[in-house]
mmCIF file of C-alpha atoms and ligand atoms in Angstrom:
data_model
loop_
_atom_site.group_PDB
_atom_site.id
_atom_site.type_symbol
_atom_site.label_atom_id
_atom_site.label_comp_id
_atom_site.label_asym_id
_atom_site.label_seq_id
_atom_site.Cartn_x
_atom_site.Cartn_y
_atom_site.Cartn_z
ATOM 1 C CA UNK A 1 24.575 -38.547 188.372
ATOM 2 C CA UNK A 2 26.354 -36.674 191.480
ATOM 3 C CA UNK A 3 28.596 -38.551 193.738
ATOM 4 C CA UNK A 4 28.247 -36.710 196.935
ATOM 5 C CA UNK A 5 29.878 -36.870 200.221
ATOM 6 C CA UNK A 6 28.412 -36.056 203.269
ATOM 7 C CA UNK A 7 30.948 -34.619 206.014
ATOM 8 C CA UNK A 8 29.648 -34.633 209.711
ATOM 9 C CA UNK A 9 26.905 -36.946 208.557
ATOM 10 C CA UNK A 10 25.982 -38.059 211.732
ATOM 11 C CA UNK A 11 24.652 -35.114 213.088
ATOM 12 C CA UNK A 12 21.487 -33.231 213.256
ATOM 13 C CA UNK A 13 21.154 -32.033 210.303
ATOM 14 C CA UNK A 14 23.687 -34.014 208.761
ATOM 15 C CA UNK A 15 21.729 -37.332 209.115
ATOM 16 C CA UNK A 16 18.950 -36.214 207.172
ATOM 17 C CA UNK A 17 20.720 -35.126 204.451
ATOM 18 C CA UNK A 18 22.201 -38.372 204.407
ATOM 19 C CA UNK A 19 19.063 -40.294 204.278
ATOM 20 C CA UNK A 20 17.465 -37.672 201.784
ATOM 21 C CA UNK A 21 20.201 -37.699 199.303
ATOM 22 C CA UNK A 22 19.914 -41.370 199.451
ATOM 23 C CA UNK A 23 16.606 -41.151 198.366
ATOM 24 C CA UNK A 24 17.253 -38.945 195.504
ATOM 25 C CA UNK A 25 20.129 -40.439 194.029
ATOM 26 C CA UNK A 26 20.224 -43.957 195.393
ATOM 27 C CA UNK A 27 22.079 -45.730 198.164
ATOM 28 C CA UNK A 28 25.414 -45.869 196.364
ATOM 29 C CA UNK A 29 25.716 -42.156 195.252
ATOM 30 C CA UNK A 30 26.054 -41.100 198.744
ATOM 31 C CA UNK A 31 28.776 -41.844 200.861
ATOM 32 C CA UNK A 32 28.347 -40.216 204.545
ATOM 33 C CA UNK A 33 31.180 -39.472 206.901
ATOM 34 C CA UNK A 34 32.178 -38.637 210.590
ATOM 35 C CA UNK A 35 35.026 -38.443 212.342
ATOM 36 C CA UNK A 36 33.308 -41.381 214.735
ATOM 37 C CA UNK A 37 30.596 -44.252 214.698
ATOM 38 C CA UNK A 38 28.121 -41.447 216.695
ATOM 39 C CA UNK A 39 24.769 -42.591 214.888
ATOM 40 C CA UNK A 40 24.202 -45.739 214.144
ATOM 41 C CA UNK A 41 21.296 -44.766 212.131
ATOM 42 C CA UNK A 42 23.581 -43.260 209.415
ATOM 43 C CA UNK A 43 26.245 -46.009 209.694
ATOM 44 C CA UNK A 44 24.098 -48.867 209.057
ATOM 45 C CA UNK A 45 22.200 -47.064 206.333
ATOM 46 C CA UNK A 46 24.431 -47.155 203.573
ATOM 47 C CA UNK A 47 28.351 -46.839 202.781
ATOM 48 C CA UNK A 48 29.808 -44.935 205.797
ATOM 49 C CA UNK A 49 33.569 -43.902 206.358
ATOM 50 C CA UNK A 50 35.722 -42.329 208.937
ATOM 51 C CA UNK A 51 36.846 -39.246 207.810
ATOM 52 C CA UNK A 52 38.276 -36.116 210.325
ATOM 53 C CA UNK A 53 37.406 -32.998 208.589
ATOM 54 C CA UNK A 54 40.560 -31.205 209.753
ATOM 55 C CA UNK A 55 42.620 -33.529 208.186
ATOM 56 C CA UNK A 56 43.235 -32.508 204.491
ATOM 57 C CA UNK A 57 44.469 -35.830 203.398
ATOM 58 C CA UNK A 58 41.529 -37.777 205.211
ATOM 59 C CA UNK A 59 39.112 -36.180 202.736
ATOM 60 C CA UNK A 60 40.901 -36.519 199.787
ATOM 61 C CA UNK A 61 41.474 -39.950 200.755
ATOM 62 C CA UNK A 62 37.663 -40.971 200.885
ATOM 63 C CA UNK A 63 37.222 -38.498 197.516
ATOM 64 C CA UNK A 64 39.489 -40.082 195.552
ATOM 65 C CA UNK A 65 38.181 -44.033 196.371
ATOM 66 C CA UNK A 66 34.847 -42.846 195.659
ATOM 67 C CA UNK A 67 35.356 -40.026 192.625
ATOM 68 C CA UNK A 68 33.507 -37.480 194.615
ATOM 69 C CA UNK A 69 32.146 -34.649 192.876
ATOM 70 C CA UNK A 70 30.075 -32.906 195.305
ATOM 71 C CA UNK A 71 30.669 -32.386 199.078
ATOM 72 C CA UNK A 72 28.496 -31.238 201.908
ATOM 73 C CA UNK A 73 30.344 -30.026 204.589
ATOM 74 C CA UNK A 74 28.057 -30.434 207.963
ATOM 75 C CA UNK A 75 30.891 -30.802 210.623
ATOM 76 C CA UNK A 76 30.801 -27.861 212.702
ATOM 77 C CA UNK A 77 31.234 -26.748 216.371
ATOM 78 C CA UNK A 78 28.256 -24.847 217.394
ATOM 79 C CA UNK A 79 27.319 -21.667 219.232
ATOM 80 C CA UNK A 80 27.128 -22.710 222.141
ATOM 81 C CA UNK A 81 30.002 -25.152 222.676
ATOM 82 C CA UNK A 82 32.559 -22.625 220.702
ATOM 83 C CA UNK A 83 32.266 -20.267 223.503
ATOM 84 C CA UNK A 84 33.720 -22.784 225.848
ATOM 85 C CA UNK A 85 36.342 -24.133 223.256
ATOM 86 C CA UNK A 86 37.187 -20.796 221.240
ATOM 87 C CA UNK A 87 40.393 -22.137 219.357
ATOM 88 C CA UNK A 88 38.733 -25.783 218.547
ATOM 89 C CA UNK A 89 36.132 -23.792 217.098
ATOM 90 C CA UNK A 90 37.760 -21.873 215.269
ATOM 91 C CA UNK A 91 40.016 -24.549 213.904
ATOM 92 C CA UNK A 92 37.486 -27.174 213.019
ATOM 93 C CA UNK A 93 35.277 -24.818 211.586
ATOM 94 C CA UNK A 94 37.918 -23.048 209.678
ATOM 95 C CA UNK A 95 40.653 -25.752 208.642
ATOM 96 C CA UNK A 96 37.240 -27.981 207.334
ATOM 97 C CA UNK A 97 36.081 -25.249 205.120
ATOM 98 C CA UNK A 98 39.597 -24.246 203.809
ATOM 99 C CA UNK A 99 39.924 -28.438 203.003
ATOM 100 C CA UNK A 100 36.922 -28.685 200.645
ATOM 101 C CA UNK A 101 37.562 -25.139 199.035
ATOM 102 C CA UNK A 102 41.117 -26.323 198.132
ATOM 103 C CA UNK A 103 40.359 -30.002 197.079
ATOM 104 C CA UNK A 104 37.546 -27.513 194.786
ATOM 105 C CA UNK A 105 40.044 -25.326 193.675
ATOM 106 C CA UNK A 106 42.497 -27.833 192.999
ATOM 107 C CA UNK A 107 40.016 -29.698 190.375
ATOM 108 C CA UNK A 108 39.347 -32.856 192.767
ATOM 109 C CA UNK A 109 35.499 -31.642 193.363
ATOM 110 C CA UNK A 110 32.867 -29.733 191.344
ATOM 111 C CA UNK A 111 30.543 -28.722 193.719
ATOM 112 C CA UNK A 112 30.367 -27.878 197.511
ATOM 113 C CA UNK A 113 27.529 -26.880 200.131
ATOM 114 C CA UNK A 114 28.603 -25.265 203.387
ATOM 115 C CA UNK A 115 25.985 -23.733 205.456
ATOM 116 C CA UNK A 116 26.202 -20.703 207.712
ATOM 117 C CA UNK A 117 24.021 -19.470 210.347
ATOM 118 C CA UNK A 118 22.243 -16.606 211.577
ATOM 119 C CA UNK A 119 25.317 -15.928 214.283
ATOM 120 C CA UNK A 120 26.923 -14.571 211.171
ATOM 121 C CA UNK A 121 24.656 -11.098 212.664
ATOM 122 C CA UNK A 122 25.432 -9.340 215.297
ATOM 123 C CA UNK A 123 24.043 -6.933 218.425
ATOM 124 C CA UNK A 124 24.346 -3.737 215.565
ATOM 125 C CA UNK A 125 22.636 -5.752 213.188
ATOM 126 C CA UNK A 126 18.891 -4.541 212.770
ATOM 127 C CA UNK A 127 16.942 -6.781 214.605
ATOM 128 C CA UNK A 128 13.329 -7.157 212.388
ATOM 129 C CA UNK A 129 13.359 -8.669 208.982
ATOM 130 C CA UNK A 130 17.077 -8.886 208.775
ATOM 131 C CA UNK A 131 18.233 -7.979 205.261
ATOM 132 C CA UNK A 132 20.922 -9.902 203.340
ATOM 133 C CA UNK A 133 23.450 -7.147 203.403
ATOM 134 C CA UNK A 134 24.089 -5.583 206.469
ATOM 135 C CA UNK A 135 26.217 -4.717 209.170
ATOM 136 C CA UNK A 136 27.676 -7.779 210.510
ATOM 137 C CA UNK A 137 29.477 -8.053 213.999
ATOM 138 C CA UNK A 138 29.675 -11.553 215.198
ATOM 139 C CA UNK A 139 30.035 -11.470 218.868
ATOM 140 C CA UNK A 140 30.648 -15.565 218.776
ATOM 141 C CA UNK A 141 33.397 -17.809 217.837
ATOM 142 C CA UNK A 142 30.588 -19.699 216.134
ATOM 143 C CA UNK A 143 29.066 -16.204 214.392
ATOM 144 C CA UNK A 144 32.852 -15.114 213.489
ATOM 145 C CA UNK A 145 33.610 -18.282 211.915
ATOM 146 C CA UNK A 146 30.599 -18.366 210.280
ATOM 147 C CA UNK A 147 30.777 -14.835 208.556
ATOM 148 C CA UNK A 148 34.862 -15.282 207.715
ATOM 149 C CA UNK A 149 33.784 -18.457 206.095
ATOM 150 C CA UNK A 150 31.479 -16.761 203.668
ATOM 151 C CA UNK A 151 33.872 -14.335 202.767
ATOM 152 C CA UNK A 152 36.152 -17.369 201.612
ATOM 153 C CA UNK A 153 33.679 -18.970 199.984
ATOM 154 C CA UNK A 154 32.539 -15.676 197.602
ATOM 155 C CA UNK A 155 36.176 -15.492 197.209
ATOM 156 C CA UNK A 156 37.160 -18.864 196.064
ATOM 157 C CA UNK A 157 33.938 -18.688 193.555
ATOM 158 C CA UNK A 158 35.040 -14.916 192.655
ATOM 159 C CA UNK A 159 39.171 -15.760 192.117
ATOM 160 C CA UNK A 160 39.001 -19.603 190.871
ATOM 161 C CA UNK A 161 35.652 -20.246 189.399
ATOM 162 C CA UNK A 162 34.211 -22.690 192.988
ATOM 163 C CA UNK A 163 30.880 -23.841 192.943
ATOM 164 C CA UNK A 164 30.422 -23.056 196.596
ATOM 165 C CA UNK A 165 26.745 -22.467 197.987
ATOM 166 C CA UNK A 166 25.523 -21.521 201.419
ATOM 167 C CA UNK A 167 22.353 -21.019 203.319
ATOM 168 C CA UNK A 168 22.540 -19.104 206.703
ATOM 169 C CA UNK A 169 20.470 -21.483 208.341
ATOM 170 C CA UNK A 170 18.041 -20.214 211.022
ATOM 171 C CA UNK A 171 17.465 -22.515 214.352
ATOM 172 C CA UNK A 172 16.405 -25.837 212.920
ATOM 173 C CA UNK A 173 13.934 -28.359 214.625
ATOM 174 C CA UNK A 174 13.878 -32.153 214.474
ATOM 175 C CA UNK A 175 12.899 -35.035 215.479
ATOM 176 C CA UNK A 176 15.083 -37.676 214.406
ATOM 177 C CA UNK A 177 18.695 -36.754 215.747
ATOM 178 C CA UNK A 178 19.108 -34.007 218.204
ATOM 179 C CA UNK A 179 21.075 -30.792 217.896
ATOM 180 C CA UNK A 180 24.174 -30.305 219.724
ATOM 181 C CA UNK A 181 25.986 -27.249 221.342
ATOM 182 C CA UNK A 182 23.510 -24.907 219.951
ATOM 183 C CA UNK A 183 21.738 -21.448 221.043
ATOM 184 C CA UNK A 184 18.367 -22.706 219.511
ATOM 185 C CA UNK A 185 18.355 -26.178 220.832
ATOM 186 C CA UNK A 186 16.145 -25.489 223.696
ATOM 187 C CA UNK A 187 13.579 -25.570 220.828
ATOM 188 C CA UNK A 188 14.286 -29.717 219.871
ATOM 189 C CA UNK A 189 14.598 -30.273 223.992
ATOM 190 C CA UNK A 190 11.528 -28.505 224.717
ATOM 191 C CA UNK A 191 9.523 -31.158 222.720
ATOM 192 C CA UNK A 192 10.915 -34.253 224.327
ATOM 193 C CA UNK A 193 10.528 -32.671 228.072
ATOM 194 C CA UNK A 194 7.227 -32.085 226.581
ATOM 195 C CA UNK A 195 6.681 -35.825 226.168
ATOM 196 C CA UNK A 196 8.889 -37.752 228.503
ATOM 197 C CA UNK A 197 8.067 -34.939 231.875
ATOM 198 C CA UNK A 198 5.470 -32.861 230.693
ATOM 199 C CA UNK A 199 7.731 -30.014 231.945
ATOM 200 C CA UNK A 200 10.506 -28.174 230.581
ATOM 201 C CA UNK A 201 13.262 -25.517 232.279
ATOM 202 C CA UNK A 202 14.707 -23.127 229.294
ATOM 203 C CA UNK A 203 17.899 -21.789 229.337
ATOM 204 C CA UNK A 204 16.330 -18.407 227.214
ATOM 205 C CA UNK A 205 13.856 -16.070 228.597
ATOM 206 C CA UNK A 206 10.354 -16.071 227.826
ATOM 207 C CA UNK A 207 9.732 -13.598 224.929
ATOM 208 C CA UNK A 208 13.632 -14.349 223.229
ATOM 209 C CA UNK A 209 12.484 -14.323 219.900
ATOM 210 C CA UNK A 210 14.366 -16.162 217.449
ATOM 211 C CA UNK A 211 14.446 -17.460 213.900
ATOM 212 C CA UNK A 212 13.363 -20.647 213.375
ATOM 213 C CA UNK A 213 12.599 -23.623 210.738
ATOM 214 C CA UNK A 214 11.625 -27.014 210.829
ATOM 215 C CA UNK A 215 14.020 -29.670 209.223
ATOM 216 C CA UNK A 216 11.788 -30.738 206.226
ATOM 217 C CA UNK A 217 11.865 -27.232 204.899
ATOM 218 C CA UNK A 218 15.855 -26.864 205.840
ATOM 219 C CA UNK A 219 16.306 -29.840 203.811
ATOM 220 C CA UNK A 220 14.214 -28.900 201.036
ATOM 221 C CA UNK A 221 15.573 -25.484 201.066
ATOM 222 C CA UNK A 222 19.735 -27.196 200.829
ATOM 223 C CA UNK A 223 18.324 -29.165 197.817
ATOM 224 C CA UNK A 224 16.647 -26.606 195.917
ATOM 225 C CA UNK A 225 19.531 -24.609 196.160
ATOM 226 C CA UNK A 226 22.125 -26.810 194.761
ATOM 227 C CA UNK A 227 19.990 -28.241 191.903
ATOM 228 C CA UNK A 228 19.493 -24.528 190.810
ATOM 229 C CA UNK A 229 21.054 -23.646 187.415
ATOM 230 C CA UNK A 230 24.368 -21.679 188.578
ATOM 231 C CA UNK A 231 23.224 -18.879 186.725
ATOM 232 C CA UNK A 232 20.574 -18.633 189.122
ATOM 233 C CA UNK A 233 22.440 -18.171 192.301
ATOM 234 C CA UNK A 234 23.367 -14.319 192.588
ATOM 235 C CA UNK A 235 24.532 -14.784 196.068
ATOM 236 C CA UNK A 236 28.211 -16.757 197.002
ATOM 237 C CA UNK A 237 28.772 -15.582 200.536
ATOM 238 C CA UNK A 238 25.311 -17.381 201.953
ATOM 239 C CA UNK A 239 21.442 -16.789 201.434
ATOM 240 C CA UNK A 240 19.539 -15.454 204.455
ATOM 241 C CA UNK A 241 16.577 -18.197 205.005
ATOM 242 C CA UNK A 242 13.550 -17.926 206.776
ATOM 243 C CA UNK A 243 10.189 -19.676 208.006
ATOM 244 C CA UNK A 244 8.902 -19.187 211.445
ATOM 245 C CA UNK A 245 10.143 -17.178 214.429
ATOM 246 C CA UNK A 246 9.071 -17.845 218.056
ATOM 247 C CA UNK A 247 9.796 -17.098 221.826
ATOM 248 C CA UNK A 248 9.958 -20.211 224.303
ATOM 249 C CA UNK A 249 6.573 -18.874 225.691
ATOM 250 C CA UNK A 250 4.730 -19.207 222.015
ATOM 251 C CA UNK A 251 6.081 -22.667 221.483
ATOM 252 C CA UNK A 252 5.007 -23.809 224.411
ATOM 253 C CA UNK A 253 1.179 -22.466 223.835
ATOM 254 C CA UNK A 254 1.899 -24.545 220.982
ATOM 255 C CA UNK A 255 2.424 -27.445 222.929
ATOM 256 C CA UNK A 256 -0.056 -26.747 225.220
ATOM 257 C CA UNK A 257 -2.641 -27.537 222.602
ATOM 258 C CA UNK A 258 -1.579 -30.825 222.384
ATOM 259 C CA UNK A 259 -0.084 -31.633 226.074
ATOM 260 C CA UNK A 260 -2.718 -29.396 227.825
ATOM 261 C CA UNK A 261 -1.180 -29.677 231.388
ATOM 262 C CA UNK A 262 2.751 -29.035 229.900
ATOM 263 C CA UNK A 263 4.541 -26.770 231.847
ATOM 264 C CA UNK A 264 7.498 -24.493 231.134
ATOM 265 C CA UNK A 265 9.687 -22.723 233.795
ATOM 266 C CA UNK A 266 12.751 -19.944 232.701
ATOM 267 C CA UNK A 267 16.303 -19.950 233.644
ATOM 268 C CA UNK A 268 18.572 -18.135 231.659
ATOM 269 C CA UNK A 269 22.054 -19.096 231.675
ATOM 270 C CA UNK A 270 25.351 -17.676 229.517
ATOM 271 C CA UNK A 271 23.160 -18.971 225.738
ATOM 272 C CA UNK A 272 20.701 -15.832 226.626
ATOM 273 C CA UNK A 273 23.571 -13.666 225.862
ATOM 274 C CA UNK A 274 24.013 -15.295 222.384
ATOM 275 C CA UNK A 275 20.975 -15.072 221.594
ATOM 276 C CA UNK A 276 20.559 -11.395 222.632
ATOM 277 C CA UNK A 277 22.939 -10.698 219.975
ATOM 278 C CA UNK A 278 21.101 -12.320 217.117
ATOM 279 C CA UNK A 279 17.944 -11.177 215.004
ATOM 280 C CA UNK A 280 14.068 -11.820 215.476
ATOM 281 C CA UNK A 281 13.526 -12.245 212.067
ATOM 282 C CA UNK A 282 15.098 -12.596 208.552
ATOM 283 C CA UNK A 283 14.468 -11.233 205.055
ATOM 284 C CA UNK A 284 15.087 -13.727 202.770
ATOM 285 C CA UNK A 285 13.134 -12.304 199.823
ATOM 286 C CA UNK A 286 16.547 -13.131 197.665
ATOM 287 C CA UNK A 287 16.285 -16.925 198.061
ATOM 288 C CA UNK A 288 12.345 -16.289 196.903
ATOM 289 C CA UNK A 289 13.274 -14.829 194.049
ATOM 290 C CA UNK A 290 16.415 -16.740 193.092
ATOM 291 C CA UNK A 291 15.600 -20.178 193.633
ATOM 292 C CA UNK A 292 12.101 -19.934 194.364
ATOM 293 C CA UNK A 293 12.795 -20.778 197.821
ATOM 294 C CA UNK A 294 9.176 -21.507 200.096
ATOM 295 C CA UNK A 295 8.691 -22.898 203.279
ATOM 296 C CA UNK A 296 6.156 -25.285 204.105
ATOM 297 C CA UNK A 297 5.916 -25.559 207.917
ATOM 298 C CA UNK A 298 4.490 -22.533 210.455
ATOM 299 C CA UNK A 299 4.330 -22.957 214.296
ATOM 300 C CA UNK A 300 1.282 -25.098 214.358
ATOM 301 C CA UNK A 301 2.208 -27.616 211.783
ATOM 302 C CA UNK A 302 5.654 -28.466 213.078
ATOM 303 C CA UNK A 303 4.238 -28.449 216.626
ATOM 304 C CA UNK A 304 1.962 -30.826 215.677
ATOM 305 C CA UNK A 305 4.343 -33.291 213.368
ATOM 306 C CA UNK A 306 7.154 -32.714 216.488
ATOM 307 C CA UNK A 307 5.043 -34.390 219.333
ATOM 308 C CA UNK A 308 3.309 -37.070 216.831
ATOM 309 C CA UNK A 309 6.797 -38.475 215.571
ATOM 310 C CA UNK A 310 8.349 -37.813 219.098
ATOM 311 C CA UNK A 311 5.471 -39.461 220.524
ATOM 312 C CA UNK A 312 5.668 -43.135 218.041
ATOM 313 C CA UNK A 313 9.451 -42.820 218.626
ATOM 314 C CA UNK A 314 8.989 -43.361 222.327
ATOM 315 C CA UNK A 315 6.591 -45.586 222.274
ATOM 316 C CA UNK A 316 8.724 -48.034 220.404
ATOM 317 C CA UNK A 317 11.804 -47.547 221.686
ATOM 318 C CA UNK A 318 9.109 -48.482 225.204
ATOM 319 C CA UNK A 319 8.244 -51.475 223.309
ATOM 320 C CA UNK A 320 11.604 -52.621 222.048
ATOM 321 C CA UNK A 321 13.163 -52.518 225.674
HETATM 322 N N1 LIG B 401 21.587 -23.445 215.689
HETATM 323 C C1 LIG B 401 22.810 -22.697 215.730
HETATM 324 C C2 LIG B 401 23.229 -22.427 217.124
HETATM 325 O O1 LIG B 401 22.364 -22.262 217.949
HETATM 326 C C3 LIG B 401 22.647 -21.403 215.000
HETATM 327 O O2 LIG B 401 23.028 -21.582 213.691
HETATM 328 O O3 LIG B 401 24.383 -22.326 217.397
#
């Protein structure tokens, strides 16, 4: 039985890992962290700490009470944000990952997920069905961190034997917490404008086309890949992963089906840029074949779970006010 902690637990993506490692392992397997009380969601669901990824000893501290074996590492500063905060970036995204590779390396922890992202790609990258090895110029703090990071973690498994794994996540939707800082978050907005104003201004252009994916398939996708024999896993930089790609215009014909009189204006702002310099689509054929990786959600089907979750959410948070 693993004993996992989850670092930066209270965030998008984060938080349901939480809550689905909870369900797979039980309550008192999984001990999430953040570096503050941000979700009270995740604290009050289980055994939560304080921990500050940058701060070696603060991790080690929580692994050692709780004989941690496996870590997730989910604190990260995003696209978006890094561009205004270069350095923090950098450092929280680097020092964090250099933490968990060490306390790894150093025999503390066995196993340790860190995803990367499609900023790993740059504007020379081929833009159409993206293939895992490429030419990769990061134009991003985010992207740069990103792609250094997954040489360090091929290294560490290469040089001292670290079970590190890593999924280049695509955008990812949700409806539970929202996204922060990020290129792709116009797609989580765009549903709740959808709902609360039946209008929605995006900060990309109509036909950006970007890869997406909804959460339940992100979160499927993280699991499958680190309860895969380690024999299976031919790939420790990061796996390319794929489901759906879109353009604000098609998700909102989504939308439309369901909100018929939803409306959707553009105004591009310094994130168009970003996401100018990162592919339309991604070849993950390698994640197929390795860990049998499938996605379950197009276009239609998220659309469709996005606005009836979104929709319950709002009406009781209506009713409990
Ligand atoms: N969702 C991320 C971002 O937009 C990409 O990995 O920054």
């Amino acid at each position: 039985m693993p004993k996992v902690l989850i670092i930066g637990a209270c965030g998008q993506i984060g938080s349901e890992l939480t809550y689905k490692l909870r369900e797979i392992h039980g309550n008192d397997a999984v001990i999430a962290s953040d570096i503050s009380y941000n979700n009270l969601d995740v604290v009050n669901s289980g055994i939560f700490e304080i921990v500050d990824a940058q701060d070696y000893s603060s991790v080690k501290i929580c692994v050692e009470k709780y004989q941690i074996d496996t870590i997730y590492l989910m604190a990260a500063m995003l696209s978006a944000t890094g561009e205004k905060y270069p350095m923090k970036a950098w450092d929280l995204n680097m020092n964090s990952l250099f933490h968990v590779l060490n306390l790894a390396k150093e025999g503390f922890i066995k196993q340790i997920f860190w995803p990367s992202s499609i900023a790993v790609f740059g504007p020379t990258t081929p833009t159409l069905n993206t293939p895992q090895h490429t030419t990769m110029e990061p134009t991003t703090v985010y992207g740069i961190t990103k792609q250094v990071g997954e040489r360090w973690c091929e290294y560490y498994f290469k040089n001292y034997g670290v079970d590190v794994r890593s999924l280049r996540y695509p955008g990812i939707i949700s409806w539970k917490t929202m996204p922060g800082g990020g290129t792709t978050d116009y797609a989580v907005e765009i549903y709740h404008q959808a709902i609360l104003d039946g209008h929605y201004q995006s900060f990309l252009s109509e036909n950006t086309e970007l890869p997406m994916m909804f959460m339940d398939d992100a979160i499927d996708a993280t699991i499958k890949l680190m309860q895969a024999p380690s024999e299976a896993i031919t790939i420790r930089s990061s796996y390319n992963l794929a489901a759906i790609s879109f353009t604000p215009k098609e998700i909102s014909e989504a939308i439309k089906k369901h909100i018929s009189n939803f409306e959707i204006s553009y105004e591009p702002d310094f994130r168009q840029q970003i996401a100018n310099s990162w592919p339309k689509s991604i070849d993950d054929s390698s994640a197929r074949t390795d860990w049998n990786w499938n996605h379950k959600y197009d276009l239609e089907k998220m659309t469709s779970e996005m606005i009836n979750q979104l929709r319950k959410k709002y009406q009781n948070s209506k009713i409990n006010s």
